[in-house]
Amino acid sequence: MKPIDIPVVGIGPGSQPDDGDQFEFMNMPRGMFRHDLISLPEPEDIADLPAARRLLLDLKAAIGHYRCGDPAIRLDMNGLGARERDLLAQILGEGEVSITVEQDGHRIQIQESVLTGVWRVQTLDAGNRLLDDALEIADIPAAVRSARTADDRHLDTSLEGLPEGVQNAPALLVEISDQLASHQPGDPAHVINLTLLPLTNEDLIVLGERLGAGPVTILSRGYGNCRIGSTAFPGLWWIKYYNSQDALILNTIEIVDIPSVALAAPEDIEAPAERVNEIAELYA
């Protein structure tokens, strides 16, 4: 199981109150991840790839019907040849979000396309052999929603065995445990902003050990990075935001079904739907 990158060092400027009670303003990002559609091949160049053309038409129909919150719509790519897969990879490109789900000895690699809400989902076995290949239209791929954790565990809130230097981790563990016990599917997120709390390195280590590592890791690139990791408990996520210099600027724990920052919004999917229509018409 892939471990979550739990921070074990200080969490950066502004994370601890100073004697003067003054704000430290962080540097604005200077760079960002960019994604652009690659030039599309001419229709006559893919005339002998009918399966890829049919899949584009299916994608057009699917994205036109999809609404955020609906179950993911799957388009199977297992029957496509290498040229057809390469063509679709060229047309769809790579977007800002990549996801890994470790489950039952398999690794599910997910890459958002430049069309928000359209995902390439590939399942690999322990030997890195491709078992399944598909496109999904979704606000978040189905594998993320269905990822299983050891939900029979109880969060350890005991004070026994805590190392020296621990200050606020015990109180946070009690708060997290209470929120997990009361959380119901669909509830609003309960957010704990660790950046605003006076936490020691030992506090962060204890939190990481007690919360554990879950099967899902999400990386969203834009101005800097947002790294989202599931924990050993369902509905409990650790989310870290880094600026373009890779400095941690926001560190949060969320009790929620899926963090909102990981979900494509309705307006995010509407614009790509128009682009899909243009592409499908080009190759119809």
mmCIF file of C-alpha atoms in Angstrom:
data_model
loop_
_atom_site.group_PDB
_atom_site.id
_atom_site.type_symbol
_atom_site.label_atom_id
_atom_site.label_comp_id
_atom_site.label_asym_id
_atom_site.label_seq_id
_atom_site.Cartn_x
_atom_site.Cartn_y
_atom_site.Cartn_z
ATOM 1 C CA MET A 1 0.000 0.000 0.000
ATOM 2 C CA LYS A 2 1.423 3.379 -0.955
ATOM 3 C CA PRO A 3 2.032 5.562 2.135
ATOM 4 C CA ILE A 4 0.693 9.076 2.380
ATOM 5 C CA ASP A 5 3.361 11.749 2.447
ATOM 6 C CA ILE A 6 2.595 12.783 6.037
ATOM 7 C CA PRO A 7 4.561 15.901 6.951
ATOM 8 C CA VAL A 8 7.091 15.397 9.707
ATOM 9 C CA VAL A 9 8.741 18.784 9.616
ATOM 10 C CA GLY A 10 7.628 22.288 10.476
ATOM 11 C CA ILE A 11 4.771 23.433 8.322
ATOM 12 C CA GLY A 12 6.243 26.653 7.083
ATOM 13 C CA PRO A 13 5.930 30.400 7.503
ATOM 14 C CA GLY A 14 2.754 31.533 9.176
ATOM 15 C CA SER A 15 2.109 28.161 10.805
ATOM 16 C CA GLN A 16 2.978 29.314 14.323
ATOM 17 C CA PRO A 17 1.825 32.508 16.061
ATOM 18 C CA ASP A 18 4.583 34.995 16.817
ATOM 19 C CA ASP A 19 4.933 37.324 19.751
ATOM 20 C CA GLY A 20 3.878 40.315 17.678
ATOM 21 C CA ASP A 21 0.698 38.618 16.433
ATOM 22 C CA GLN A 22 1.495 39.814 12.917
ATOM 23 C CA PHE A 23 0.745 38.172 9.614
ATOM 24 C CA GLU A 24 3.451 36.945 7.281
ATOM 25 C CA PHE A 25 2.270 37.299 3.711
ATOM 26 C CA MET A 26 3.433 34.462 1.494
ATOM 27 C CA ASN A 27 4.965 34.944 -1.940
ATOM 28 C CA MET A 28 2.538 34.771 -4.809
ATOM 29 C CA PRO A 29 3.035 31.812 -7.169
ATOM 30 C CA ARG A 30 5.329 32.530 -10.087
ATOM 31 C CA GLY A 31 4.551 29.550 -12.259
ATOM 32 C CA MET A 32 1.811 27.091 -12.922
ATOM 33 C CA PHE A 33 1.171 23.747 -14.559
ATOM 34 C CA ARG A 34 -0.170 24.268 -18.075
ATOM 35 C CA HIS A 35 -2.100 21.922 -20.283
ATOM 36 C CA ASP A 36 -3.106 22.484 -23.877
ATOM 37 C CA LEU A 37 -4.850 20.400 -26.478
ATOM 38 C CA ILE A 38 -2.383 18.820 -28.869
ATOM 39 C CA SER A 39 -2.998 19.544 -32.547
ATOM 40 C CA LEU A 40 -5.662 17.175 -33.802
ATOM 41 C CA PRO A 41 -4.927 14.812 -36.698
ATOM 42 C CA GLU A 42 -6.785 15.313 -39.948
ATOM 43 C CA PRO A 43 -9.914 13.141 -40.400
ATOM 44 C CA GLU A 44 -8.403 11.348 -43.401
ATOM 45 C CA ASP A 45 -5.431 10.320 -41.252
ATOM 46 C CA ILE A 46 -7.663 8.246 -38.987
ATOM 47 C CA ALA A 47 -10.123 6.939 -41.558
ATOM 48 C CA ASP A 48 -8.915 3.402 -40.843
ATOM 49 C CA LEU A 49 -9.552 3.726 -37.085
ATOM 50 C CA PRO A 50 -13.337 3.365 -36.858
ATOM 51 C CA ALA A 51 -13.365 2.119 -33.253
ATOM 52 C CA ALA A 52 -11.650 5.284 -32.039
ATOM 53 C CA ARG A 53 -14.108 7.421 -33.978
ATOM 54 C CA ARG A 54 -17.040 5.520 -32.463
ATOM 55 C CA LEU A 55 -15.615 6.035 -28.980
ATOM 56 C CA LEU A 56 -15.428 9.776 -29.573
ATOM 57 C CA LEU A 57 -19.103 9.782 -30.562
ATOM 58 C CA ASP A 58 -19.920 7.766 -27.437
ATOM 59 C CA LEU A 59 -17.926 10.284 -25.388
ATOM 60 C CA LYS A 60 -19.919 13.127 -26.921
ATOM 61 C CA ALA A 61 -23.204 11.467 -25.949
ATOM 62 C CA ALA A 62 -22.018 10.541 -22.457
ATOM 63 C CA ILE A 63 -20.642 13.925 -21.467
ATOM 64 C CA GLY A 64 -23.816 15.568 -22.754
ATOM 65 C CA HIS A 65 -25.930 13.478 -20.376
ATOM 66 C CA TYR A 66 -23.653 13.501 -17.335
ATOM 67 C CA ARG A 67 -24.470 15.645 -14.301
ATOM 68 C CA CYS A 68 -22.163 16.133 -11.330
ATOM 69 C CA GLY A 69 -23.016 13.664 -8.583
ATOM 70 C CA ASP A 70 -24.221 11.008 -11.036
ATOM 71 C CA PRO A 71 -22.456 7.634 -11.100
ATOM 72 C CA ALA A 72 -19.465 7.615 -13.425
ATOM 73 C CA ILE A 73 -20.137 6.719 -17.072
ATOM 74 C CA ARG A 74 -17.629 4.151 -18.328
ATOM 75 C CA LEU A 75 -16.437 3.791 -21.928
ATOM 76 C CA ASP A 76 -14.475 0.566 -22.448
ATOM 77 C CA MET A 77 -11.138 0.835 -24.284
ATOM 78 C CA ASN A 78 -10.001 -2.776 -23.897
ATOM 79 C CA GLY A 79 -10.892 -3.691 -27.475
ATOM 80 C CA LEU A 80 -8.908 -0.875 -29.066
ATOM 81 C CA GLY A 81 -5.626 -1.373 -30.869
ATOM 82 C CA ALA A 82 -2.400 0.460 -30.094
ATOM 83 C CA ARG A 83 -2.916 3.114 -32.800
ATOM 84 C CA GLU A 84 -6.429 3.842 -31.593
ATOM 85 C CA ARG A 85 -5.280 4.194 -27.989
ATOM 86 C CA ASP A 86 -2.452 6.487 -29.082
ATOM 87 C CA LEU A 87 -4.892 8.608 -31.063
ATOM 88 C CA LEU A 88 -7.226 9.007 -28.101
ATOM 89 C CA ALA A 89 -4.299 9.839 -25.825
ATOM 90 C CA GLN A 90 -3.243 12.522 -28.313
ATOM 91 C CA ILE A 91 -6.730 14.017 -28.555
ATOM 92 C CA LEU A 92 -7.482 13.936 -24.827
ATOM 93 C CA GLY A 93 -4.059 14.972 -23.537
ATOM 94 C CA GLU A 94 -3.241 15.216 -19.832
ATOM 95 C CA GLY A 95 -4.966 17.560 -17.409
ATOM 96 C CA GLU A 96 -4.128 18.791 -13.932
ATOM 97 C CA VAL A 97 -5.252 15.841 -11.794
ATOM 98 C CA SER A 98 -3.665 12.413 -11.388
ATOM 99 C CA ILE A 99 -4.850 9.722 -8.968
ATOM 100 C CA THR A 100 -3.533 6.412 -7.685
ATOM 101 C CA VAL A 101 -5.754 3.855 -5.941
ATOM 102 C CA GLU A 102 -4.100 0.798 -4.344
ATOM 103 C CA GLN A 103 -6.679 -1.953 -3.834
ATOM 104 C CA ASP A 104 -6.608 -5.761 -3.556
ATOM 105 C CA GLY A 105 -3.072 -6.044 -4.911
ATOM 106 C CA HIS A 106 -3.896 -3.922 -7.960
ATOM 107 C CA ARG A 107 -2.949 -0.348 -8.738
ATOM 108 C CA ILE A 108 -5.464 1.865 -10.505
ATOM 109 C CA GLN A 109 -3.773 4.739 -12.330
ATOM 110 C CA ILE A 110 -6.076 7.599 -13.243
ATOM 111 C CA GLN A 111 -5.237 10.657 -15.313
ATOM 112 C CA GLU A 112 -7.636 13.498 -15.994
ATOM 113 C CA SER A 113 -7.651 14.620 -19.619
ATOM 114 C CA VAL A 114 -7.513 18.245 -20.710
ATOM 115 C CA LEU A 115 -11.296 17.900 -20.844
ATOM 116 C CA THR A 116 -12.295 18.315 -17.205
ATOM 117 C CA GLY A 117 -14.386 15.396 -15.994
ATOM 118 C CA VAL A 118 -13.016 12.980 -18.621
ATOM 119 C CA TRP A 119 -10.609 10.484 -17.056
ATOM 120 C CA ARG A 120 -8.333 7.719 -18.378
ATOM 121 C CA VAL A 121 -8.561 4.832 -15.885
ATOM 122 C CA GLN A 122 -6.100 1.943 -16.118
ATOM 123 C CA THR A 123 -5.875 -1.028 -13.738
ATOM 124 C CA LEU A 124 -2.492 -2.750 -13.375
ATOM 125 C CA ASP A 125 -1.554 -5.940 -11.563
ATOM 126 C CA ALA A 126 1.413 -6.408 -9.217
ATOM 127 C CA GLY A 127 3.613 -7.085 -12.245
ATOM 128 C CA ASN A 128 2.589 -3.784 -13.849
ATOM 129 C CA ARG A 129 0.550 -5.573 -16.538
ATOM 130 C CA LEU A 130 -2.509 -3.775 -17.874
ATOM 131 C CA LEU A 131 -5.721 -5.476 -16.758
ATOM 132 C CA ASP A 132 -8.319 -2.894 -17.719
ATOM 133 C CA ASP A 133 -8.437 0.325 -19.729
ATOM 134 C CA ALA A 134 -11.355 2.745 -19.896
ATOM 135 C CA LEU A 135 -12.512 6.326 -20.072
ATOM 136 C CA GLU A 136 -14.803 7.629 -17.361
ATOM 137 C CA ILE A 137 -16.984 10.707 -17.343
ATOM 138 C CA ALA A 138 -17.370 11.770 -13.730
ATOM 139 C CA ASP A 139 -16.762 14.493 -11.190
ATOM 140 C CA ILE A 140 -14.439 11.924 -9.578
ATOM 141 C CA PRO A 141 -13.715 8.405 -10.894
ATOM 142 C CA ALA A 142 -15.690 5.493 -9.465
ATOM 143 C CA ALA A 143 -12.564 3.846 -8.020
ATOM 144 C CA VAL A 144 -12.074 6.789 -5.656
ATOM 145 C CA ARG A 145 -15.625 6.608 -4.326
ATOM 146 C CA SER A 146 -15.497 2.830 -3.925
ATOM 147 C CA ALA A 147 -12.004 2.566 -2.423
ATOM 148 C CA ARG A 148 -12.207 0.515 0.752
ATOM 149 C CA THR A 149 -10.444 1.106 4.047
ATOM 150 C CA ALA A 150 -10.291 -0.907 7.256
ATOM 151 C CA ASP A 151 -13.490 0.625 8.579
ATOM 152 C CA ASP A 152 -13.640 -1.765 11.536
ATOM 153 C CA ARG A 153 -10.727 0.050 13.147
ATOM 154 C CA HIS A 154 -11.162 2.549 15.948
ATOM 155 C CA LEU A 155 -9.051 5.672 16.059
ATOM 156 C CA ASP A 156 -6.571 5.407 18.910
ATOM 157 C CA THR A 157 -7.040 8.436 21.167
ATOM 158 C CA SER A 158 -5.144 7.059 24.162
ATOM 159 C CA LEU A 159 -2.398 9.042 25.865
ATOM 160 C CA GLU A 160 -0.204 6.002 26.382
ATOM 161 C CA GLY A 161 3.163 5.871 24.685
ATOM 162 C CA LEU A 162 3.144 9.451 23.433
ATOM 163 C CA PRO A 163 6.647 10.828 22.844
ATOM 164 C CA GLU A 164 7.969 13.927 24.532
ATOM 165 C CA GLY A 165 7.102 17.114 22.701
ATOM 166 C CA VAL A 166 3.503 16.158 21.914
ATOM 167 C CA GLN A 167 1.162 19.025 22.766
ATOM 168 C CA ASN A 168 -2.051 19.283 20.748
ATOM 169 C CA ALA A 169 -2.277 15.945 18.922
ATOM 170 C CA PRO A 170 -4.339 14.245 21.688
ATOM 171 C CA ALA A 171 -7.069 16.899 21.552
ATOM 172 C CA LEU A 172 -7.148 16.728 17.749
ATOM 173 C CA LEU A 173 -7.453 12.942 17.819
ATOM 174 C CA VAL A 174 -10.469 13.199 20.131
ATOM 175 C CA GLU A 175 -12.082 15.788 17.830
ATOM 176 C CA ILE A 176 -11.435 13.625 14.762
ATOM 177 C CA SER A 177 -12.782 10.515 16.503
ATOM 178 C CA ASP A 178 -15.984 12.323 17.512
ATOM 179 C CA GLN A 179 -16.500 13.661 13.996
ATOM 180 C CA LEU A 180 -15.935 10.240 12.429
ATOM 181 C CA ALA A 181 -18.484 8.693 14.778
ATOM 182 C CA SER A 182 -21.161 11.237 13.882
ATOM 183 C CA HIS A 183 -20.431 11.615 10.165
ATOM 184 C CA GLN A 184 -23.108 10.413 7.746
ATOM 185 C CA PRO A 185 -22.789 10.134 3.943
ATOM 186 C CA GLY A 186 -23.584 13.467 2.342
ATOM 187 C CA ASP A 187 -22.752 15.535 5.428
ATOM 188 C CA PRO A 188 -20.838 18.802 4.895
ATOM 189 C CA ALA A 189 -17.108 18.640 5.440
ATOM 190 C CA HIS A 190 -15.661 19.149 8.892
ATOM 191 C CA VAL A 191 -12.322 20.868 8.275
ATOM 192 C CA ILE A 192 -9.463 21.072 10.760
ATOM 193 C CA ASN A 193 -6.917 23.658 9.634
ATOM 194 C CA LEU A 194 -3.609 22.432 11.006
ATOM 195 C CA THR A 195 -1.815 25.472 9.595
ATOM 196 C CA LEU A 196 -3.454 27.695 12.209
ATOM 197 C CA LEU A 197 -2.578 25.455 15.148
ATOM 198 C CA PRO A 198 0.616 25.447 17.247
ATOM 199 C CA LEU A 199 1.701 21.916 16.367
ATOM 200 C CA THR A 200 5.094 20.411 17.075
ATOM 201 C CA ASN A 201 6.899 17.943 14.858
ATOM 202 C CA GLU A 202 5.949 15.269 17.388
ATOM 203 C CA ASP A 203 2.276 16.244 17.077
ATOM 204 C CA LEU A 204 2.399 15.724 13.310
ATOM 205 C CA ILE A 205 4.201 12.402 13.662
ATOM 206 C CA VAL A 206 1.589 11.105 16.119
ATOM 207 C CA LEU A 207 -1.265 12.257 13.872
ATOM 208 C CA GLY A 208 0.309 10.491 10.905
ATOM 209 C CA GLU A 209 0.816 7.263 12.844
ATOM 210 C CA ARG A 210 -2.670 7.218 14.353
ATOM 211 C CA LEU A 211 -4.559 8.184 11.160
ATOM 212 C CA GLY A 212 -2.611 5.757 8.992
ATOM 213 C CA ALA A 213 -2.384 5.493 5.213
ATOM 214 C CA GLY A 214 -5.331 4.798 2.927
ATOM 215 C CA PRO A 215 -5.594 3.538 -0.656
ATOM 216 C CA VAL A 216 -6.131 6.859 -2.475
ATOM 217 C CA THR A 217 -3.568 9.511 -3.412
ATOM 218 C CA ILE A 218 -4.625 12.528 -5.500
ATOM 219 C CA LEU A 219 -2.330 15.179 -6.969
ATOM 220 C CA SER A 220 -3.808 18.325 -8.489
ATOM 221 C CA ARG A 221 -1.397 20.660 -10.264
ATOM 222 C CA GLY A 222 -2.110 24.292 -10.990
ATOM 223 C CA TYR A 223 -0.508 27.188 -9.167
ATOM 224 C CA GLY A 224 1.613 24.862 -7.050
ATOM 225 C CA ASN A 225 0.267 21.475 -5.996
ATOM 226 C CA CYS A 226 -2.592 20.116 -3.932
ATOM 227 C CA ARG A 227 -1.898 16.648 -2.530
ATOM 228 C CA ILE A 228 -4.801 14.680 -1.097
ATOM 229 C CA GLY A 229 -4.385 11.404 0.738
ATOM 230 C CA SER A 230 -7.005 9.105 2.182
ATOM 231 C CA THR A 231 -6.290 7.641 5.606
ATOM 232 C CA ALA A 232 -6.978 4.280 7.198
ATOM 233 C CA PHE A 233 -10.477 5.508 8.093
ATOM 234 C CA PRO A 234 -13.317 6.021 5.586
ATOM 235 C CA GLY A 235 -14.245 9.646 5.078
ATOM 236 C CA LEU A 236 -11.024 10.963 6.650
ATOM 237 C CA TRP A 237 -8.594 12.824 4.375
ATOM 238 C CA TRP A 238 -5.315 14.702 4.766
ATOM 239 C CA ILE A 239 -4.937 17.613 2.320
ATOM 240 C CA LYS A 240 -1.831 19.706 1.760
ATOM 241 C CA TYR A 241 -1.368 22.725 -0.494
ATOM 242 C CA TYR A 242 2.061 23.750 -1.781
ATOM 243 C CA ASN A 243 3.036 26.915 -3.613
ATOM 244 C CA SER A 244 5.128 26.965 -6.779
ATOM 245 C CA GLN A 245 8.294 26.846 -4.656
ATOM 246 C CA ASP A 246 7.000 23.586 -3.114
ATOM 247 C CA ALA A 247 6.552 25.206 0.297
ATOM 248 C CA LEU A 248 3.601 23.971 2.334
ATOM 249 C CA ILE A 249 1.106 26.833 2.655
ATOM 250 C CA LEU A 250 -2.051 25.071 3.880
ATOM 251 C CA ASN A 251 -2.369 21.800 5.791
ATOM 252 C CA THR A 252 -5.829 20.434 6.607
ATOM 253 C CA ILE A 253 -7.649 17.324 7.732
ATOM 254 C CA GLU A 254 -11.204 16.819 6.422
ATOM 255 C CA ILE A 255 -13.981 14.490 7.502
ATOM 256 C CA VAL A 256 -16.117 14.211 4.355
ATOM 257 C CA ASP A 257 -17.105 11.640 1.728
ATOM 258 C CA ILE A 258 -14.850 13.164 -0.953
ATOM 259 C CA PRO A 259 -13.023 16.498 -0.498
ATOM 260 C CA SER A 260 -14.610 19.211 -2.625
ATOM 261 C CA VAL A 261 -11.225 20.265 -3.985
ATOM 262 C CA ALA A 262 -10.988 16.855 -5.694
ATOM 263 C CA LEU A 263 -14.381 17.102 -7.423
ATOM 264 C CA ALA A 264 -15.032 18.637 -10.823
ATOM 265 C CA ALA A 265 -17.674 21.355 -10.567
ATOM 266 C CA PRO A 266 -20.660 21.532 -12.975
ATOM 267 C CA GLU A 267 -19.236 24.586 -14.739
ATOM 268 C CA ASP A 268 -15.909 22.771 -15.137
ATOM 269 C CA ILE A 269 -17.605 20.019 -17.154
ATOM 270 C CA GLU A 270 -19.882 22.241 -19.267
ATOM 271 C CA ALA A 271 -17.066 23.925 -21.219
ATOM 272 C CA PRO A 272 -15.267 20.662 -22.137
ATOM 273 C CA ALA A 273 -18.606 19.290 -23.352
ATOM 274 C CA GLU A 274 -18.565 21.907 -26.105
ATOM 275 C CA ARG A 275 -15.021 20.928 -27.056
ATOM 276 C CA VAL A 276 -15.978 17.237 -27.184
ATOM 277 C CA ASN A 277 -18.804 18.124 -29.573
ATOM 278 C CA GLU A 278 -16.348 19.918 -31.857
ATOM 279 C CA ILE A 279 -13.934 16.973 -31.842
ATOM 280 C CA ALA A 280 -16.675 14.402 -32.445
ATOM 281 C CA GLU A 281 -18.092 16.407 -35.354
ATOM 282 C CA LEU A 282 -14.621 16.672 -36.888
ATOM 283 C CA TYR A 283 -14.302 12.880 -37.001
ATOM 284 C CA ALA A 284 -17.958 11.936 -37.542
#
